[in-house]
Coordinates of C-alpha atoms and ligand atoms in Angstrom, one line a residue:
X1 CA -69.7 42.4 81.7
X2 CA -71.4 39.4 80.3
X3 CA -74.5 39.7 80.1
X4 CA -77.7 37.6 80.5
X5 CA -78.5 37.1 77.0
X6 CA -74.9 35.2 76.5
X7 CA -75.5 32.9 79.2
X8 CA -78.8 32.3 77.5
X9 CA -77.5 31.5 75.0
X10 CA -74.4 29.2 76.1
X11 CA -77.0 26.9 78.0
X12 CA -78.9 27.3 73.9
X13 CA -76.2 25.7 72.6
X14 CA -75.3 23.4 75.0
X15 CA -79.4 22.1 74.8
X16 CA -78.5 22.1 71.1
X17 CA -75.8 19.6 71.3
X18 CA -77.2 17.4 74.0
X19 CA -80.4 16.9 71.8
X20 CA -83.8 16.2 72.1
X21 CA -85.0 14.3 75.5
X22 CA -81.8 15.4 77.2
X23 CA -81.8 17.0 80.6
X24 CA -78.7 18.7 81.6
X25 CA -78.1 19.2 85.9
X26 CA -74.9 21.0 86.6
X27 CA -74.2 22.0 90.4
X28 CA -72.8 24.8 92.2
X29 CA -69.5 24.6 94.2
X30 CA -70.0 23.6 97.8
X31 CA -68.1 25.6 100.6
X32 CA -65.2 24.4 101.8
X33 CA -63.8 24.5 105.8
X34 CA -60.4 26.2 106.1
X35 CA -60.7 24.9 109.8
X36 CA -63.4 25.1 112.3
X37 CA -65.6 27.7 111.6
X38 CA -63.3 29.3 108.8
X39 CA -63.5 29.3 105.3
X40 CA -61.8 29.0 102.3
X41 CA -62.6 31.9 99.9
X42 CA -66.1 30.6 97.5
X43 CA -64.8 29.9 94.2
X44 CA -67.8 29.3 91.9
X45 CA -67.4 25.8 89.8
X46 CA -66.3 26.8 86.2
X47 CA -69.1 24.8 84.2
X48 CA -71.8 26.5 86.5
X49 CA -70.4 29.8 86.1
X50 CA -70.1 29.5 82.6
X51 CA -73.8 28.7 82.3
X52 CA -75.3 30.9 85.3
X53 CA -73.4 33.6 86.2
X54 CA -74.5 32.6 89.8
X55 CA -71.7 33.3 92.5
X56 CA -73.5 31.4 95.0
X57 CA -73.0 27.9 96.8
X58 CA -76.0 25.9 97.5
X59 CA -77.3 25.9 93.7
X60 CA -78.4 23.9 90.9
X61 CA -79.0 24.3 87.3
X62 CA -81.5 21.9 85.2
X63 CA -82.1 22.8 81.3
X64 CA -84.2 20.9 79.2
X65 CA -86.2 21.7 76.6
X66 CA -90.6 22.0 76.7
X67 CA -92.4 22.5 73.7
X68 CA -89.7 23.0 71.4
X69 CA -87.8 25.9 73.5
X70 CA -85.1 25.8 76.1
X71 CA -86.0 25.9 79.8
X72 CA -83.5 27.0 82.4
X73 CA -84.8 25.9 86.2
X74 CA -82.4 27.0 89.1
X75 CA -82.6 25.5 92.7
X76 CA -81.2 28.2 95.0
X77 CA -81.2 29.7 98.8
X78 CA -84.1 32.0 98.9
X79 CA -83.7 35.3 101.1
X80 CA -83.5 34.9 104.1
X81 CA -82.8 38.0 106.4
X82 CA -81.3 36.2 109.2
X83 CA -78.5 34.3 107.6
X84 CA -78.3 37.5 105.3
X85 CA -76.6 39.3 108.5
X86 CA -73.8 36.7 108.5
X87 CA -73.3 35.6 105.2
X88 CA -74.3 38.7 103.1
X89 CA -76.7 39.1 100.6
X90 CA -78.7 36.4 98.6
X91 CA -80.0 36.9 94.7
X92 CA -83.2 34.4 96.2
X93 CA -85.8 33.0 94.6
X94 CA -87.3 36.0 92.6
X95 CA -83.8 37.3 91.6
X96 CA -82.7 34.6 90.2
X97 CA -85.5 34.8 87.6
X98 CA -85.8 38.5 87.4
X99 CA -81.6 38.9 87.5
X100 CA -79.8 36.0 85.7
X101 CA -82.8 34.7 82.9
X102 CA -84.0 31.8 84.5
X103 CA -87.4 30.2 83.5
X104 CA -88.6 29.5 87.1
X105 CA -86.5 29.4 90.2
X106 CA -87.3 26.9 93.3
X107 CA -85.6 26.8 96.8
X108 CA -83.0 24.7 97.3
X109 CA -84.4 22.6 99.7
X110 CA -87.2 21.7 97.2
X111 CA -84.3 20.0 95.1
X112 CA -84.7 16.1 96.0
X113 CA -89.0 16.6 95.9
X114 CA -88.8 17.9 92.4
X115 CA -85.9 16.7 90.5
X116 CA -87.9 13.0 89.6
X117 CA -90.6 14.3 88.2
X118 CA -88.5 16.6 85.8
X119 CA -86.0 13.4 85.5
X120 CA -89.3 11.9 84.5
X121 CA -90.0 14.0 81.2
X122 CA -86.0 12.9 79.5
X123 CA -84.6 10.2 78.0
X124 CA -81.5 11.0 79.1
X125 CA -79.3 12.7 82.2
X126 CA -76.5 14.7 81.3
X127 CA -74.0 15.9 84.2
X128 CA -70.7 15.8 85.3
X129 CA -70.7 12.3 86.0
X130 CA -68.8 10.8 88.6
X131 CA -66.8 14.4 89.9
X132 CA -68.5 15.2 92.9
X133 CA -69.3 12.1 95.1
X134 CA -72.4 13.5 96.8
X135 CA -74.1 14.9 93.7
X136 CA -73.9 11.6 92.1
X137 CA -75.3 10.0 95.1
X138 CA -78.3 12.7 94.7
X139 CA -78.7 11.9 91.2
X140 CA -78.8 7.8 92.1
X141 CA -81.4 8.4 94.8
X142 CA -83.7 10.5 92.4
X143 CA -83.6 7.7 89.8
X144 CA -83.7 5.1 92.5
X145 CA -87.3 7.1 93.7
X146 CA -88.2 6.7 89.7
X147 CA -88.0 2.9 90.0
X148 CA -90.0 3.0 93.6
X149 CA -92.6 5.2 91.5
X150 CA -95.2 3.0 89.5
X151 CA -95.3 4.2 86.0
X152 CA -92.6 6.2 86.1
X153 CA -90.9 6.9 82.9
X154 CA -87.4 6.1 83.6
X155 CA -84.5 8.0 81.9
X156 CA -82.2 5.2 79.9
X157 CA -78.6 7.0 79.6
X158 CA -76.7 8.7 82.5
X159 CA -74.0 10.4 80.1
X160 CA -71.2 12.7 81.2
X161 CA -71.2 16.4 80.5
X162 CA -68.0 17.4 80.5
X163 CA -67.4 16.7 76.3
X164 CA -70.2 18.9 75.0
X165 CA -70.0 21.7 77.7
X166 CA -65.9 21.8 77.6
X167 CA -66.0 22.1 73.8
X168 CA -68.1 25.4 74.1
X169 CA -66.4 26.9 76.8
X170 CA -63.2 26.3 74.3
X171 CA -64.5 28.4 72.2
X172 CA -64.2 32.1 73.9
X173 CA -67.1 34.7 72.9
X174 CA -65.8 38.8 72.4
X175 CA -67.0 39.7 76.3
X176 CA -65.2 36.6 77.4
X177 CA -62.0 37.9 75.4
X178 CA -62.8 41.5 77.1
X179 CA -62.5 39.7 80.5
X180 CA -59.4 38.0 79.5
X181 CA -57.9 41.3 78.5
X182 CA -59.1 42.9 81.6
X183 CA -57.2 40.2 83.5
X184 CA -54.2 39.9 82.0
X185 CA -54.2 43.8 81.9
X186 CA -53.7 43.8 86.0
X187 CA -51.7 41.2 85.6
X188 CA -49.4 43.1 83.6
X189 CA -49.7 46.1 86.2
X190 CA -48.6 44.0 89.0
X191 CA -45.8 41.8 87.0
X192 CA -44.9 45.5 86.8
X193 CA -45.0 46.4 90.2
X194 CA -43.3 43.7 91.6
X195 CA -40.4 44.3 89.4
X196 CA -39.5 47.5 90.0
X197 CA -39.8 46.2 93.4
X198 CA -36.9 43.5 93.4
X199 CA -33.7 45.6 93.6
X200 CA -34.7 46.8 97.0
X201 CA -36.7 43.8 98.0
X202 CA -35.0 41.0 100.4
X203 CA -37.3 38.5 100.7
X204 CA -39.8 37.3 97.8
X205 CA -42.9 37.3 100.5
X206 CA -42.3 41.3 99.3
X207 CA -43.0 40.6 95.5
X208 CA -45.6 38.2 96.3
X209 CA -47.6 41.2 98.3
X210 CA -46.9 43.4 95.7
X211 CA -48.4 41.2 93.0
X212 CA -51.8 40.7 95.3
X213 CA -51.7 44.7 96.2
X214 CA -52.4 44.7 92.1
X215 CA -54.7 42.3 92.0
X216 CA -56.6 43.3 94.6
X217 CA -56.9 47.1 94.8
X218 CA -58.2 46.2 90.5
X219 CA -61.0 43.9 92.0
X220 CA -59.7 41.0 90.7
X221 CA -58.2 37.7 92.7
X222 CA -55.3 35.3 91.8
X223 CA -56.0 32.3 89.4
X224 CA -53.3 30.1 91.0
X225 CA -51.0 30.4 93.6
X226 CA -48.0 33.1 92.8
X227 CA -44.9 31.7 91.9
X228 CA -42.3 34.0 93.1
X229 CA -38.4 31.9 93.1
X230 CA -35.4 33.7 93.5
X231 CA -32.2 32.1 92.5
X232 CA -32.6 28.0 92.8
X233 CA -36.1 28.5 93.5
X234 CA -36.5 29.5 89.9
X235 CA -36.1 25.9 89.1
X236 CA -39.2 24.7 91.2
X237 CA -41.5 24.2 89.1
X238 CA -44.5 24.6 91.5
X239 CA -42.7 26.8 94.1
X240 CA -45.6 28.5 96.2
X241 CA -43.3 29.0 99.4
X242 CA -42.5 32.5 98.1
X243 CA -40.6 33.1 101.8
X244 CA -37.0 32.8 101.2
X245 CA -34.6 35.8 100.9
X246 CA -33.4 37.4 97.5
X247 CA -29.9 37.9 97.3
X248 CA -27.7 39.7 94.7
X249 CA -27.3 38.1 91.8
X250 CA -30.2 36.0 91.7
X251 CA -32.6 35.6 88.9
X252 CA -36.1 35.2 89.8
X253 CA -39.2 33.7 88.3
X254 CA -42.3 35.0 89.0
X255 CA -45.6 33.0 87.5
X256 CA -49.1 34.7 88.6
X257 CA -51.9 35.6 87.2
X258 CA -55.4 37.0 88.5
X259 CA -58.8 36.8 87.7
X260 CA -61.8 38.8 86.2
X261 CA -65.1 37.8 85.9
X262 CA -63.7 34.3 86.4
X263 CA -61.7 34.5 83.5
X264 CA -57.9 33.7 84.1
X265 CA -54.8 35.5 83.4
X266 CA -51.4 33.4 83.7
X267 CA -48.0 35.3 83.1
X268 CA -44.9 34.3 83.8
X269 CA -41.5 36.6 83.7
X270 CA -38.0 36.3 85.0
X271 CA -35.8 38.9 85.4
X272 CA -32.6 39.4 87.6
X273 CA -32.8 40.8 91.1
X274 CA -30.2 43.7 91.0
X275 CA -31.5 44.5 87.7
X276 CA -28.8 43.3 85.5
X277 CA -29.0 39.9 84.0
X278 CA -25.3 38.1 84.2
X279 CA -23.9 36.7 81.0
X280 CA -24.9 32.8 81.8
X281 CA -28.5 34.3 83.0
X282 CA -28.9 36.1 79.6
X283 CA -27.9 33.8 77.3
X284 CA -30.2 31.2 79.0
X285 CA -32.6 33.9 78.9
X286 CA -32.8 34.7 75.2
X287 CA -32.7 31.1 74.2
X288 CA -36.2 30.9 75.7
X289 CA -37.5 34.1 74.5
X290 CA -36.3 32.4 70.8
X291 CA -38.0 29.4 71.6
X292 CA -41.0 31.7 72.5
X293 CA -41.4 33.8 69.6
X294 CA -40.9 30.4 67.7
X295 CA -43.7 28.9 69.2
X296 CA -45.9 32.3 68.9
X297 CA -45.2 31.8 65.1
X298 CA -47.4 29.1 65.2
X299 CA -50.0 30.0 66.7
X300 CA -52.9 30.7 64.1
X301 CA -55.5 29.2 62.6
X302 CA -54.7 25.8 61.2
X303 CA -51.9 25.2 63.2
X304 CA -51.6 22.1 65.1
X305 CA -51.8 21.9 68.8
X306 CA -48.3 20.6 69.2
X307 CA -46.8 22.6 66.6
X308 CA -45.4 25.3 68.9
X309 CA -44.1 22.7 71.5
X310 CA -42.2 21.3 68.6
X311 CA -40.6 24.5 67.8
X312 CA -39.8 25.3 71.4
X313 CA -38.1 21.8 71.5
X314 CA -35.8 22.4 68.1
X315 CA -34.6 25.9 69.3
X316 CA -33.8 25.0 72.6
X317 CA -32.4 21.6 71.3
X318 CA -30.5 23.2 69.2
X319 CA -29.5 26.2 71.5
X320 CA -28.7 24.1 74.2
X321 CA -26.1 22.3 72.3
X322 CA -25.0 26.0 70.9
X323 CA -24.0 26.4 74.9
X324 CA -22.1 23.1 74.8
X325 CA -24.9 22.1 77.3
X326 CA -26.1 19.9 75.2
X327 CA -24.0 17.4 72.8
X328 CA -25.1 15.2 70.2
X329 CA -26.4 15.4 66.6
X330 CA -29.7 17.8 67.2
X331 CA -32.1 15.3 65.3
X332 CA -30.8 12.4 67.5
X333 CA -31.4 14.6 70.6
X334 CA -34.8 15.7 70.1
X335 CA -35.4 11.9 69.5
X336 CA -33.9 10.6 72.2
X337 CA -35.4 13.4 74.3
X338 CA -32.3 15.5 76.0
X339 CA -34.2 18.5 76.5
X340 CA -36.3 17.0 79.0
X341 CA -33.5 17.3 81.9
X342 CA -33.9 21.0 81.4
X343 CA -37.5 21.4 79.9
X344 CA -39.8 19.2 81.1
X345 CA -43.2 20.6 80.8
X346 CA -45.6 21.4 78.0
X347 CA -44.9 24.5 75.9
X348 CA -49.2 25.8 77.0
X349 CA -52.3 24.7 77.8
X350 CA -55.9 26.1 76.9
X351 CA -57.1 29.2 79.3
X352 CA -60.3 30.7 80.5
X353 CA -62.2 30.3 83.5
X354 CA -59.9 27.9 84.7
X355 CA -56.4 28.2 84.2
X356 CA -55.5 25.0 82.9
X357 CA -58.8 25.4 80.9
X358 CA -61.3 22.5 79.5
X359 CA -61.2 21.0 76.2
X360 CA -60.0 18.7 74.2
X361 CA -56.2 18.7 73.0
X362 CA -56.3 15.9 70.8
X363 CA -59.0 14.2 68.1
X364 CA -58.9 10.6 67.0
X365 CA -55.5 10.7 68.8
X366 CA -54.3 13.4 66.7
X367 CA -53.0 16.9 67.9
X368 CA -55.9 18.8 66.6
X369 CA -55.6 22.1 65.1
X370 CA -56.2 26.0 66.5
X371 CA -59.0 27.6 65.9
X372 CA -60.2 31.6 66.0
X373 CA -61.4 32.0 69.2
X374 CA -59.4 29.6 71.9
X375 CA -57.0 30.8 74.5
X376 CA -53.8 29.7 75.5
X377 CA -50.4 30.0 77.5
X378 CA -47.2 30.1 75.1
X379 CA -45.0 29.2 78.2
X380 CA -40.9 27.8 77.2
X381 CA -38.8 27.7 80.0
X382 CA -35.1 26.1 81.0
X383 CA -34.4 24.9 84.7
X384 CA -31.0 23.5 85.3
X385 CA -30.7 22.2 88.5
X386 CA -29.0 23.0 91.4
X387 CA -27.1 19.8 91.5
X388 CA -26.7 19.2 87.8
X389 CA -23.3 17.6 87.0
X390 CA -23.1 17.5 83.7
X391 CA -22.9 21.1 83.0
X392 CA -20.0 23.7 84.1
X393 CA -21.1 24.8 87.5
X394 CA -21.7 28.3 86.2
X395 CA -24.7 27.1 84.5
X396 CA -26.2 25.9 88.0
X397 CA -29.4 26.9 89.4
X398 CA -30.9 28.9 86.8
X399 CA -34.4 28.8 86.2
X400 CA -36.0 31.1 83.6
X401 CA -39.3 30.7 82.1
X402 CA -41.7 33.2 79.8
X403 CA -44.7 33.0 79.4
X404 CA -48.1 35.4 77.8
X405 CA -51.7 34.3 77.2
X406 CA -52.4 34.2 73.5
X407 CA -55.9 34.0 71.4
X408 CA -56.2 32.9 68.0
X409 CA -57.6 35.0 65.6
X410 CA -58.8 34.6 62.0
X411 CA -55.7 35.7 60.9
X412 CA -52.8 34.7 63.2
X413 CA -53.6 35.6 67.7
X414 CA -53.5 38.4 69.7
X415 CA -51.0 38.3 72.8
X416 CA -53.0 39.7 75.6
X417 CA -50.1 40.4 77.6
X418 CA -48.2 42.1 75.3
X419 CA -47.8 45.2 77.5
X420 CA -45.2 43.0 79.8
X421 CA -41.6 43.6 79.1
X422 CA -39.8 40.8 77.8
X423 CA -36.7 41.6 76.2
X424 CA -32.9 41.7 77.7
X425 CA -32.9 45.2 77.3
X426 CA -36.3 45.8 78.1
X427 CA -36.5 44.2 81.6
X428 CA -33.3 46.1 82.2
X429 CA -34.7 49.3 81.6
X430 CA -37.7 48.8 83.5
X431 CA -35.7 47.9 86.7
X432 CA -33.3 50.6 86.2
X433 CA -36.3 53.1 85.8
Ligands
LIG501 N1 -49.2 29.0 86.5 C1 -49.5 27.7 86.1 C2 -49.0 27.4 84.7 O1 -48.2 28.2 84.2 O2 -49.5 26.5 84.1
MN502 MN1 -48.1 30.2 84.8
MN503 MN1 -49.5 28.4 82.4

């Protein structure tokens, strides 16, 4: 578990980069309506998670720093047994002291009474400017009371949070790593399950329910939508359908991923439904497994972002015209950007509590280069499409991609789900067992 003492000491650091005078307000997630009186599950806001630990709506955070030491002031619900027999239990006023390190905790309600006067003591207001409509409308009536209020001190800067707070959360601590093992460790488990599932399966709603039977008998809930596409399905690239029938033959792609303690796992196998890959299938296959393993190569400390997309591109490139896919002088190809009829995403993105992550890919405009400590997807793939006349139609409606979540490490990364099978022969023998 994370504990208190590291969510101190995130909302340290992140008083340490906003500087002196700064006052920092982050808010919770609101509930959202499904329909009428229902629901969509509460998914906690990352940045307020990150900095709180708080599952609960109806929140906000304000750090700032008095007498020379950091302050952390949460606005919550307070008990309240009533609601309590509907909604479930509260942390309230005194637990939110006494259970998650805050300074002083207020009720919720209290919010728009006391926010000015702490406005009051900064020079300036960090927060997520302009994401959430009615938060900024809060923060604009605050400051407007501030210029109704003679004397007032007025804060000068409103500047936006998101820089500061998304380079730390870039940065993952060891617990955080723990709950990104932990994560992608079910994942793997139901990847699993599902697999050995698809020779008898005939529909992919049955691999979908099999990868949330995982998830959720290990406590943990998706990150994203499952992907689950059998035969041209595979080449959606968002497929969420998930309803359509698997027949013989097919391959299928199945991208999902769960969480833990907020922390995302993000996996991506394809594999053949009877358990055999065909020829075309495995030769498409093992050009992306090449093209992964390429790209793992460079992830390590030093490397550049873009460094293992540019090694994805060059061995599929280059395979691609292997297959007589492709045909052209590979230099000119990459150029001229062939691949992108077949591969047409980004080779990864950062991951952690969400699952396209925060932080920066770039500085100055450059591609900026990995460091021990960041998570992220190593995630090749080829789709040819259905319809795609410029290849033999025995090439047609393949989709295959891999992907694993990857942290760099002082001395190269660690593939947190390494446990998955990934070879020819490995998938193979999994189904067959
Ligand atoms: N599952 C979303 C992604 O792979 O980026
Ligand atoms: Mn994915
Ligand atoms: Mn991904």
């Amino acid at each position: 578990m994370i504990k208190a003492a590291e969510f101190a000491r995130r909302r340290e650091d992140l008083l340490h980069m906003t500087g002196a005078g700064s006052i920092v307000l982050v808010s919770a997630a609101t509930e959202k309506t499904r329909n009428s009186d229902v629901l969509y599950p509460f998914r906690q806001d990352s940045d307020f998670l990150y900095l709180t630990g708080f599952n609960e709506p109806e929140a906000v955070l304000v750090l700032f720093t008095e007498k020379g030491a950091s302050k952390a002031v949460l606005f919550c619900r307070p008990q309240d047994p009533d609601r309590e027999i509907w909604d479930g239990k509260r942390a309230g006023i005194a637990g939110a002291v006494s259970d998650f390190g805050m300074a002083q905790a207020h009720p919720i309600d209290e919010l728009n009474k006391r926010l000015p006067d702490l406005l009051q003591t900064a020079d300036k207001i960090y927060y997520n400017v302009g994401c959430e409509p009615k938060f900024d409308r809060q923060v604009m009536s605050w400051m407007n009371q501030l210029h109704d209020t003679k004397g007032a001190h007025i804060p000068g800067e409103l500047v936006s949070l998101e820089h500061n707070l998304h380079e730390l959360r870039l940065f993952k601590s060891r617990d955080e790593v723990r709950a990104m093992r932990k994560a992608a460790k079910v994942a793997v488990e139901a990847h699993v399950a599902a697999m050995r599932r698809a020779p008898t399966a005939k529909n992919e709603a049955e691999l979908h329910a099999e990868l949330l039977r995982v998830f959720y008998r290990n406590q943990c809930r998706w990150s994203y939508q499952p992907i689950v596409g059998a035969g041209d399905n595979a080449c959606v690239l968002h497929y969420i359908d998930n309803n359509q029938a698997i027949n013989d033959g097919d391959l299928i792609l199945m991208d999902a991923g769960c969480e833990s303690q907020g922390y995302a796992s993000d996996i991506t196998r394809t594999f053949p439904a009877n358990g055999r890959f065909s020829p075309e299938q495995k030769a498409i296959y093992e050009l992306v497994l090449e093209a992964q393993l390429a790209a793992l190569e460079e992830i390590k400390p030093g490397s550049k972002w873009l460094a293992a997309h540019h090694a994805v591109v060059r061995t599929l490139t280059a395979g691609l015209v292997e297959l007589g896919l492709l045909s052209g002088e590979i230099d000119e190809l990459i150029d001229l950007e062939a691949y992108k009829e077949f591969y047409m995403h980004k080779t990864g993105h950062w991951l952690g509590l969400d699952v396209h992550d925060v932080g920066d890919y770039t500085i100055d405009g450059e591609s900026r280069q990995l460091e021990a400590g960041m998570a992220l997807t190593v995630e090749p793939g080829l789709y040819i499409a259905p319809d795609c006349d410029s290849v033999e139609p025995r090439w047609r409606g393949i989709g295959v991609r891999i992907e694993d979540d990857v942290v760099v490490t002082k001395n190269g990364h660690e593939i947190l789900s390494s446990d998955l099978p990934k070879t020819v022969v490995e998938i193979e023998r999994l189904m067959a067992g």
